[in-house]
mmCIF file of C-alpha atoms in Angstrom:
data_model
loop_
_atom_site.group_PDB
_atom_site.id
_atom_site.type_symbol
_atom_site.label_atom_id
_atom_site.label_comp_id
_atom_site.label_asym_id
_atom_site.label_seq_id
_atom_site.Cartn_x
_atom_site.Cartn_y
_atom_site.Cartn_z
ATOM 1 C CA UNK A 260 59.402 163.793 21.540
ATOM 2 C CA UNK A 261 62.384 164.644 23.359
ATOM 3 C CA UNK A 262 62.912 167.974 21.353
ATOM 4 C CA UNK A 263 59.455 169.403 22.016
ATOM 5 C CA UNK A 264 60.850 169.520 25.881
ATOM 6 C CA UNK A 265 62.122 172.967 26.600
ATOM 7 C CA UNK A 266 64.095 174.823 28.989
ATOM 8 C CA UNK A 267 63.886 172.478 31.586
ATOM 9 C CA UNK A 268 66.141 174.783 34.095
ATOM 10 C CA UNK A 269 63.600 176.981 34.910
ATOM 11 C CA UNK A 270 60.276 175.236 33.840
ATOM 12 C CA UNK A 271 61.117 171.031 35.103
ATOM 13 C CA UNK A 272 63.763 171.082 38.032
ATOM 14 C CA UNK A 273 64.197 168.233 39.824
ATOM 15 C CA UNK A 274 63.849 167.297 43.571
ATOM 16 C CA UNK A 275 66.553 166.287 45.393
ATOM 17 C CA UNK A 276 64.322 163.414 47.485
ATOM 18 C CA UNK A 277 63.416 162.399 43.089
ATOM 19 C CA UNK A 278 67.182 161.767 42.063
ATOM 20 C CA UNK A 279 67.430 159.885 45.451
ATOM 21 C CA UNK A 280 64.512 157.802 45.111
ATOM 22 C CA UNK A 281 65.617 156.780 41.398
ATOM 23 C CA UNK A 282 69.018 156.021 42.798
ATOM 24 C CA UNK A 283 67.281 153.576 45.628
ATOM 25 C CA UNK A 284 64.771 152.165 42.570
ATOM 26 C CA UNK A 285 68.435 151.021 40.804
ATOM 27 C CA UNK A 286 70.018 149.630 43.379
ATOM 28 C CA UNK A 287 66.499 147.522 44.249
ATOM 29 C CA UNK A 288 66.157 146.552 40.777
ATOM 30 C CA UNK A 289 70.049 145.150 40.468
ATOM 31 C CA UNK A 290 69.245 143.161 43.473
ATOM 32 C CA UNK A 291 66.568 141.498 42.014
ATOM 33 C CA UNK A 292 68.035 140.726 38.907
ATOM 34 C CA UNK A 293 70.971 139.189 40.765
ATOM 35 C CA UNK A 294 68.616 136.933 43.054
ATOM 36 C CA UNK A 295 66.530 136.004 40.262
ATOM 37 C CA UNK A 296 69.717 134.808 38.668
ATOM 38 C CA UNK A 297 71.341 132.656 41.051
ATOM 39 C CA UNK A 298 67.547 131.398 42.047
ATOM 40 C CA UNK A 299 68.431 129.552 38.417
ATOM 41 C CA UNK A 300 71.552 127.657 39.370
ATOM 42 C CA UNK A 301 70.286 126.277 42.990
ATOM 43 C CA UNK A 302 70.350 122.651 41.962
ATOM 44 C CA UNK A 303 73.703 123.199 40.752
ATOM 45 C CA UNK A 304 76.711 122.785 42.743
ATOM 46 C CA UNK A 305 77.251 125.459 45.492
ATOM 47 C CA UNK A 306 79.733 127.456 44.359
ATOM 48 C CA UNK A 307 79.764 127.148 40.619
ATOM 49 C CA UNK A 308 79.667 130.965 40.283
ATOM 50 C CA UNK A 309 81.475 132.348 42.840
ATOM 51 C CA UNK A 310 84.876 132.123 40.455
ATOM 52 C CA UNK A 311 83.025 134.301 37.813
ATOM 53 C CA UNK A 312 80.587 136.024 39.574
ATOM 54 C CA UNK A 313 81.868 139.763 38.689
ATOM 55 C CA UNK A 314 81.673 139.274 35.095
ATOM 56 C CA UNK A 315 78.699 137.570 35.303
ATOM 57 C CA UNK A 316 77.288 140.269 37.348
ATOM 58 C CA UNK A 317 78.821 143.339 34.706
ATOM 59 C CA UNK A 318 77.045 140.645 31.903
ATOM 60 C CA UNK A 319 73.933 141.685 33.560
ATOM 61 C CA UNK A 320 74.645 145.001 34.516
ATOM 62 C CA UNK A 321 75.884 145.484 30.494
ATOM 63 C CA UNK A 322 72.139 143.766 29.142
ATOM 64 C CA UNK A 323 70.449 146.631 31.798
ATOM 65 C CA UNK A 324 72.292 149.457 30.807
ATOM 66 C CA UNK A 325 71.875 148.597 27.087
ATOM 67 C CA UNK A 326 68.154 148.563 27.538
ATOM 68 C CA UNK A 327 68.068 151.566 29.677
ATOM 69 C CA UNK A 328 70.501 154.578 29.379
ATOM 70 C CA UNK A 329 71.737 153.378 25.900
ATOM 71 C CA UNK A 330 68.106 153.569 24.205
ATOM 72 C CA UNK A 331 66.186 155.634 26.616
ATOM 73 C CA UNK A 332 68.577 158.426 28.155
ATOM 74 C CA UNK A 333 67.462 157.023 31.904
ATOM 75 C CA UNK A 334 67.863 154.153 34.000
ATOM 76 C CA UNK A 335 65.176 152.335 35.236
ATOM 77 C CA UNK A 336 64.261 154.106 38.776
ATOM 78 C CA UNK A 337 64.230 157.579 36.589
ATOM 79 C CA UNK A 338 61.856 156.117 34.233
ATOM 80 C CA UNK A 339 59.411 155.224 36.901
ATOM 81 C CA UNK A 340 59.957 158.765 38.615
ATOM 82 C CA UNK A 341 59.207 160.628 34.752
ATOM 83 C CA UNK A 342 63.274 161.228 35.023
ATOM 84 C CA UNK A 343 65.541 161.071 32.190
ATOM 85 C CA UNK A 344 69.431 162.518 31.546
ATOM 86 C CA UNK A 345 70.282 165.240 29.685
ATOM 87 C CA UNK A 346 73.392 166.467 28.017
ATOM 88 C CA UNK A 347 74.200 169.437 30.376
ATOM 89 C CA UNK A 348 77.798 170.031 28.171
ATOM 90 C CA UNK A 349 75.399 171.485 25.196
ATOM 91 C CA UNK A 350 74.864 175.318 24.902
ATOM 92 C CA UNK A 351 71.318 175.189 24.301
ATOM 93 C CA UNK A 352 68.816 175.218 27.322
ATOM 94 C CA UNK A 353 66.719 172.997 25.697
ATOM 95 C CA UNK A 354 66.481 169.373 25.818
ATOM 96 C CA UNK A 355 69.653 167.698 24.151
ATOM 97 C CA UNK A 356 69.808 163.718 25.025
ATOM 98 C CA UNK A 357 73.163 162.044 25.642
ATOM 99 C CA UNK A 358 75.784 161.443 23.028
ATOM 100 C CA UNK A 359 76.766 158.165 22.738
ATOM 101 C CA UNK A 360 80.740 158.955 24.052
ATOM 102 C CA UNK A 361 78.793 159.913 27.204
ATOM 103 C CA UNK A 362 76.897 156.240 27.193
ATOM 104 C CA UNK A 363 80.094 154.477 26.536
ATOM 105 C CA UNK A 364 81.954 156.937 29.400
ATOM 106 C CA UNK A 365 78.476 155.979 31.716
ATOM 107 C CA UNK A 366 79.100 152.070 31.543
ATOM 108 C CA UNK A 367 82.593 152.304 31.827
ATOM 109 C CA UNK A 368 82.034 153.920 34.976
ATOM 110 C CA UNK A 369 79.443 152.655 36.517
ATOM 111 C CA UNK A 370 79.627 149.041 34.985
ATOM 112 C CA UNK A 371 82.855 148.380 34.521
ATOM 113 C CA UNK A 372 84.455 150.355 37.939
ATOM 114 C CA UNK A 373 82.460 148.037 39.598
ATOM 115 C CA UNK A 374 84.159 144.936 38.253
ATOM 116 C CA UNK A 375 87.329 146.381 38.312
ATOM 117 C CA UNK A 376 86.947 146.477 42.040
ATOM 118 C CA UNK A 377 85.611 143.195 42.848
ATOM 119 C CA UNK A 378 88.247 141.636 40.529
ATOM 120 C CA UNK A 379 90.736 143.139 41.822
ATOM 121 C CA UNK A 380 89.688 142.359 45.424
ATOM 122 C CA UNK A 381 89.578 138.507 44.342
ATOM 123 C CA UNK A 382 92.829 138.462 42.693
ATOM 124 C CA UNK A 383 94.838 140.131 45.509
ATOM 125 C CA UNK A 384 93.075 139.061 48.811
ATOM 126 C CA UNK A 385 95.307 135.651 48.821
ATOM 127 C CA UNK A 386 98.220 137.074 47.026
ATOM 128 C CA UNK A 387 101.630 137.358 49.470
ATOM 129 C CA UNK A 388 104.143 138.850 46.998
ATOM 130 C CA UNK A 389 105.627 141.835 48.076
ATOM 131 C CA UNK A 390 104.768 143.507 44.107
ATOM 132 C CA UNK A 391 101.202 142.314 44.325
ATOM 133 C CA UNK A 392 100.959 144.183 47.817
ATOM 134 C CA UNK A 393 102.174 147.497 46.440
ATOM 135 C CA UNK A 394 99.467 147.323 43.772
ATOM 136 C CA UNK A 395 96.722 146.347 46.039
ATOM 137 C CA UNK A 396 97.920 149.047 48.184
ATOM 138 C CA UNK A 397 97.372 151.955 45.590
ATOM 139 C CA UNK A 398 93.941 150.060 44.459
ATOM 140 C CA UNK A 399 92.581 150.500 47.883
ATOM 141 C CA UNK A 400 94.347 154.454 47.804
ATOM 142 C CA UNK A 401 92.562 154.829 44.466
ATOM 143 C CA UNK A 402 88.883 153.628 45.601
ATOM 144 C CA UNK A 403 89.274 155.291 48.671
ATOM 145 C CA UNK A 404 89.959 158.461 47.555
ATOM 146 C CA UNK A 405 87.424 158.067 44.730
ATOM 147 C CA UNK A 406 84.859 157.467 47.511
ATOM 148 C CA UNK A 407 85.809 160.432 49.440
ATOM 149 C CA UNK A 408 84.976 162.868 46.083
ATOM 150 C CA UNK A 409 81.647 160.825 45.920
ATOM 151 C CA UNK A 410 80.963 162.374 49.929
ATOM 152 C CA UNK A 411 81.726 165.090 48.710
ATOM 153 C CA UNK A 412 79.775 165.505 45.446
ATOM 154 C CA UNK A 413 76.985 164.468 47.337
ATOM 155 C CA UNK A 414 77.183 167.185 49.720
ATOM 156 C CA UNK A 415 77.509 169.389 46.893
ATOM 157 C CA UNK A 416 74.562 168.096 45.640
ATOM 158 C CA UNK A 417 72.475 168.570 48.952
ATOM 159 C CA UNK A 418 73.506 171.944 48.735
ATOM 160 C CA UNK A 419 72.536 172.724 44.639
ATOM 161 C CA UNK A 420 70.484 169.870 43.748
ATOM 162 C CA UNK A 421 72.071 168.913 40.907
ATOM 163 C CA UNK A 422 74.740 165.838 39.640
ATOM 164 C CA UNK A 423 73.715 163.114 42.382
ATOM 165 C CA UNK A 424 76.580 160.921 41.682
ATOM 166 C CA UNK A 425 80.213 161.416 40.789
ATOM 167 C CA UNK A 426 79.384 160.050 37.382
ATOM 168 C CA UNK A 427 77.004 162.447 36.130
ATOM 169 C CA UNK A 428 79.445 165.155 37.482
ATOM 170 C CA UNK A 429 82.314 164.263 35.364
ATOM 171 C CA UNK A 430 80.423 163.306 32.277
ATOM 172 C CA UNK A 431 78.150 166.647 32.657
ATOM 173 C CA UNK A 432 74.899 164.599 32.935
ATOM 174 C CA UNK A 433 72.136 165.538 34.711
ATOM 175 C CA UNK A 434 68.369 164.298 35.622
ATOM 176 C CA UNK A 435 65.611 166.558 34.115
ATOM 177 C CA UNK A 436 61.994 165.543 33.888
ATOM 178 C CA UNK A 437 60.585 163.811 31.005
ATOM 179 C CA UNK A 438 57.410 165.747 30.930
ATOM 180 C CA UNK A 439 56.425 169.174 32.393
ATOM 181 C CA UNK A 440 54.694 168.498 36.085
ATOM 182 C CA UNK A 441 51.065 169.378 36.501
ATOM 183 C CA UNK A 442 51.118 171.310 39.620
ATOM 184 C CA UNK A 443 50.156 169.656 42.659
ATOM 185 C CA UNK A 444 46.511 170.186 44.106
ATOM 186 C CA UNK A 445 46.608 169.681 47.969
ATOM 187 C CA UNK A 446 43.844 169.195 50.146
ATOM 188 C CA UNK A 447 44.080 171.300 53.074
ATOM 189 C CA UNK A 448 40.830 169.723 54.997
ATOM 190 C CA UNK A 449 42.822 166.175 55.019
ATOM 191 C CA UNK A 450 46.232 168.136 56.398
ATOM 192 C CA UNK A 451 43.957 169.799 58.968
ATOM 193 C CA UNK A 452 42.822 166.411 60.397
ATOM 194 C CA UNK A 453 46.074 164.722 60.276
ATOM 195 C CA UNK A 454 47.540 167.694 62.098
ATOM 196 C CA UNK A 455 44.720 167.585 64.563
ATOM 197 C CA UNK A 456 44.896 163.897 65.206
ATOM 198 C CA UNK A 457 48.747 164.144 65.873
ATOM 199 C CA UNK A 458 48.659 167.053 68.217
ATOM 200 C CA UNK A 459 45.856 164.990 70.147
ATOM 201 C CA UNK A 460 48.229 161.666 70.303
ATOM 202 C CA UNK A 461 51.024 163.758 71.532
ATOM 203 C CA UNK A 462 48.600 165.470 74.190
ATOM 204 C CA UNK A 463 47.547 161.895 75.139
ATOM 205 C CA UNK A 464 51.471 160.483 75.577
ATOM 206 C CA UNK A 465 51.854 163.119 77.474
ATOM 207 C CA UNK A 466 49.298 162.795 79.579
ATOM 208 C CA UNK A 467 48.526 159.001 80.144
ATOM 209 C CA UNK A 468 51.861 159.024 82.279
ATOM 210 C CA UNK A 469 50.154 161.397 84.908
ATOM 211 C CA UNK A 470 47.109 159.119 85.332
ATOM 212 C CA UNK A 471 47.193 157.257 87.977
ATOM 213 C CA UNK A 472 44.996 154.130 86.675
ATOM 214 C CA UNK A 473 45.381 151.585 89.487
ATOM 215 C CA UNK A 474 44.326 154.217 92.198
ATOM 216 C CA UNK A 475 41.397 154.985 89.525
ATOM 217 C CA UNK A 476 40.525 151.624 88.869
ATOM 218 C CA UNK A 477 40.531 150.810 92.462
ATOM 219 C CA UNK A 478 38.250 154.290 93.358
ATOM 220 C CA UNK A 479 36.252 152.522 90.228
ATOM 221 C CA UNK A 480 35.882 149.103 91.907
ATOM 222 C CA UNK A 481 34.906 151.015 95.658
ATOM 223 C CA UNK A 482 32.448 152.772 94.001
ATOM 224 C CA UNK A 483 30.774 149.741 92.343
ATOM 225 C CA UNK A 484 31.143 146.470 95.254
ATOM 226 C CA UNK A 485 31.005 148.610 98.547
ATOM 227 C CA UNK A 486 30.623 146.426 101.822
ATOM 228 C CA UNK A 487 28.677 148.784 104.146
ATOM 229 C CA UNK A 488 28.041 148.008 107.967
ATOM 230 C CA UNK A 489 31.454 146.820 109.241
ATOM 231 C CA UNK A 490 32.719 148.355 112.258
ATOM 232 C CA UNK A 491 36.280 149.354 113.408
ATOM 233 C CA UNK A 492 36.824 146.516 115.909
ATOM 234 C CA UNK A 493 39.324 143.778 115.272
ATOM 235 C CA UNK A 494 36.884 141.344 115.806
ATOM 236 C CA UNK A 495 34.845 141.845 113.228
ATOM 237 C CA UNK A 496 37.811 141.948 111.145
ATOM 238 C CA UNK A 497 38.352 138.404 112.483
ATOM 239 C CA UNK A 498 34.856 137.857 111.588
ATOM 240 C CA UNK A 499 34.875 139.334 107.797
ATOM 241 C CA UNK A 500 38.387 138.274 106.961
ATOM 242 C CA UNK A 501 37.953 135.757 105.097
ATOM 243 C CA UNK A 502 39.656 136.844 101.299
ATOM 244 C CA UNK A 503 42.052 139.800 100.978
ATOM 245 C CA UNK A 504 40.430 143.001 99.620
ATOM 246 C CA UNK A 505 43.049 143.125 96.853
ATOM 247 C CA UNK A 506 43.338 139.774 94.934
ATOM 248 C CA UNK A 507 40.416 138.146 96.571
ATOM 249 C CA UNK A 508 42.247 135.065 98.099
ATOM 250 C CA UNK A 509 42.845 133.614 101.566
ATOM 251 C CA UNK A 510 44.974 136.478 103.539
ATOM 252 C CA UNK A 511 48.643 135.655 103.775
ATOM 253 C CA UNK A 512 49.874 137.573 106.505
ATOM 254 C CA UNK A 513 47.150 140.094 106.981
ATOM 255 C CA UNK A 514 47.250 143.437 107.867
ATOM 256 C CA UNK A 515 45.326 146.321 108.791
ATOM 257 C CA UNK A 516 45.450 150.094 107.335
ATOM 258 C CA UNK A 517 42.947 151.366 109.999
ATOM 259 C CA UNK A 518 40.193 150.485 108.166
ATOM 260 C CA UNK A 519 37.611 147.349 108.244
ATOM 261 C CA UNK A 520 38.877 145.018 105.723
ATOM 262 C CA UNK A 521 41.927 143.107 105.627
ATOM 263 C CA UNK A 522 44.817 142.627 102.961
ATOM 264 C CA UNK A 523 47.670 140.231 102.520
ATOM 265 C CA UNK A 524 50.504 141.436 103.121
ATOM 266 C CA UNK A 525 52.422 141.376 100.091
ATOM 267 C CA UNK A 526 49.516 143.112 98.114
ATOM 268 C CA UNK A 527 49.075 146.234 100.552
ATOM 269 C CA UNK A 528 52.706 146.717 100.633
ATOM 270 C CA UNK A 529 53.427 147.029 97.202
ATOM 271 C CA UNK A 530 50.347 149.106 96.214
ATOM 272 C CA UNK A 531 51.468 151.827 99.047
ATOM 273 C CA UNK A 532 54.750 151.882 97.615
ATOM 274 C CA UNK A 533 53.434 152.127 93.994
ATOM 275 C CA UNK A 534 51.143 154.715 95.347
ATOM 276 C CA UNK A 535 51.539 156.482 98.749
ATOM 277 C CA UNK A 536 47.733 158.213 98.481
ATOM 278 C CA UNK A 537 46.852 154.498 98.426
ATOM 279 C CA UNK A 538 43.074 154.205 99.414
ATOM 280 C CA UNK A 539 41.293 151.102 100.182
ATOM 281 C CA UNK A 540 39.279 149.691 97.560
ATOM 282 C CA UNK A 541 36.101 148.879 99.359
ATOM 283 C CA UNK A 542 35.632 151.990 101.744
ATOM 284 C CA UNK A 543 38.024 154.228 100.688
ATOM 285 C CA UNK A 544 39.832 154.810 103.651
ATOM 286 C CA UNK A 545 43.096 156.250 102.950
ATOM 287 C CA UNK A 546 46.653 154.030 104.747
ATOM 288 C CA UNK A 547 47.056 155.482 108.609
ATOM 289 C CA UNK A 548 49.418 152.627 109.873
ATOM 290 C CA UNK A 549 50.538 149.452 108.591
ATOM 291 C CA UNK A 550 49.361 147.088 111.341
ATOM 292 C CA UNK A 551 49.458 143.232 111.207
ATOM 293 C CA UNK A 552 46.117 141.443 112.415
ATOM 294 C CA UNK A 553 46.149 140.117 116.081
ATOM 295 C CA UNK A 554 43.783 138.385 116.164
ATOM 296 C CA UNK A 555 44.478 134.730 114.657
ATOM 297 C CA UNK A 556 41.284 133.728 112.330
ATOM 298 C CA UNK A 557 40.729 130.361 112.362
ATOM 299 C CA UNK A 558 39.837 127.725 109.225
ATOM 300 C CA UNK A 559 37.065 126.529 111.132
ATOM 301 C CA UNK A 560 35.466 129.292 112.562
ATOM 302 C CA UNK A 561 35.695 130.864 108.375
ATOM 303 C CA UNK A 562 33.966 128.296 107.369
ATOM 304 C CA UNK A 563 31.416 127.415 110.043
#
């Protein structure tokens, strides 16, 4: 199976966003191993494996690889993505799977750098000796300079495409497709319509801001409930004033805006400062002068 794969170089190459994705699909799948573990020991006592929780976390890491890299050539992500490793150290351009020295090399790496640093990070957080500070010292100068080479292997990689970790760098590993990839048939009708639907959103967000929608809805409102036949006096605004043209309720403070209808005071304002072309709602008389009523309307005479 493996053998009948050929020249993957120039027929299979990889996408970047593929080795990514596979890398994401490992993490994900560790972290579900893990919580599916410790969902086991909840009626235990709390605690119980936090003194050997990084071997018992390289146990698991050790069953995954053995399942995975060891007997298939590809972890688990790369499996789901049609990805597997190939020995890139061979002279032949066709497909030669790993050797088991590069296995071993892989889980020493990946498995067992891991618990090398979280042991050593338990051992020497509560230690005070001046010797165990040295060593602790050039631990953290060895991982942090081993994490500066992974930045920048991985911009190396952005740049070529190939070797998305340090690992598969050193051990000359790298991800090639398991089977040749049917080329891709895209519909352009569907990209069309997407495309068209996006340019109209963006044409809509940028024009909903220049609407004006409370002078529209107000124009809206004028048009529909007009009160005809009022005249210009102030006592027939005395007469007529009984709600405010705006909200509808008793008039606090009323004023005027040269028109025939009355507003509180309160409402008018803050409309002509939200909108200076403020018109009234009923008539459609546009704001001459803010004027308070002067003539003091009565409960009784309203209601008689």
């Amino acid at each position: 199976m493996a053998s009948s794969i050929g020249k993957e170089k120039s027929v299979n190459p990889v996408l970047r966003i593929s080795q990514l994705d596979a890398l994401e699909l490992n993490k994900a799948l560790e972290q579900l191993v893990w919580s599916q573990f410790t969902s086991c020991f909840h009626g235990f006592k709390p605690g119980v494996l936090a003194h050997f929780e990084p071997e018992v976390k390289a146990f698991l890491w050790l069953i995954l690889w053995r399942f995975t890299v060891y007997s298939k050539n590809a972890t688990v992500g790369q499996a789901i993505l049609n990805i597997q490793y190939k020995n890139n150290l061979s002279q032949t351009e066709k497909y030669q799977p790993l050797s088991k020295h590069q296995k071993l090399w892989y889980l020493i790496f990946t498995v067992g750098g891991r618990w090398l640093e979280e042991r050593c990070y338990d051992l020497f957080s509560n230690r005070q000796l001046q010797s165990f500070c040295k060593i602790k010292h050039y631990i953290n100068f060895g991982s942090g300079l081993l994490k500066l080479c992974g930045l920048l292997n991985f911009l190396i990689f952005l740049q070529k495409g190939t070797f998305a970790t340090l690992t598969e760098r050193i051990l000359g590993i790298r991800s090639v497709f398991c089977t040749p990839q049917n080329v891709r048939q895209v519909g352009f009708e569907y990209m069309n319509r997407e495309l068209l639907w996006h340019g109209f959103a963006e044409f809509l967000i940028y024009l909903l801001p220049l609407i004006n929608v409370q002078k529209l809805k107000l124009k809206i409102s004028s048009w529909c409930s007009p009160i005809p036949g009022l005249s210009n006096s102030e006592n027939t605004l005395a007469a007529h004033g009984k709600e405010c043209s705006l909200c509808g309720e008793w008039p606090t403070m009323p004023h005027t805006i040269g028109c025939s209808h009355i507003f509180c005071y309160y409402c008018i304002k803050s409309n002509y400062l939200f909108d200076m072309y403020f018109t009234c709602p009923k008539c459609g008389s546009e704001v001459h002068s803010l004027q308070p009523l002067r003539y003091k309307i009565e409960m009784t005479e309203l209601h008689a």
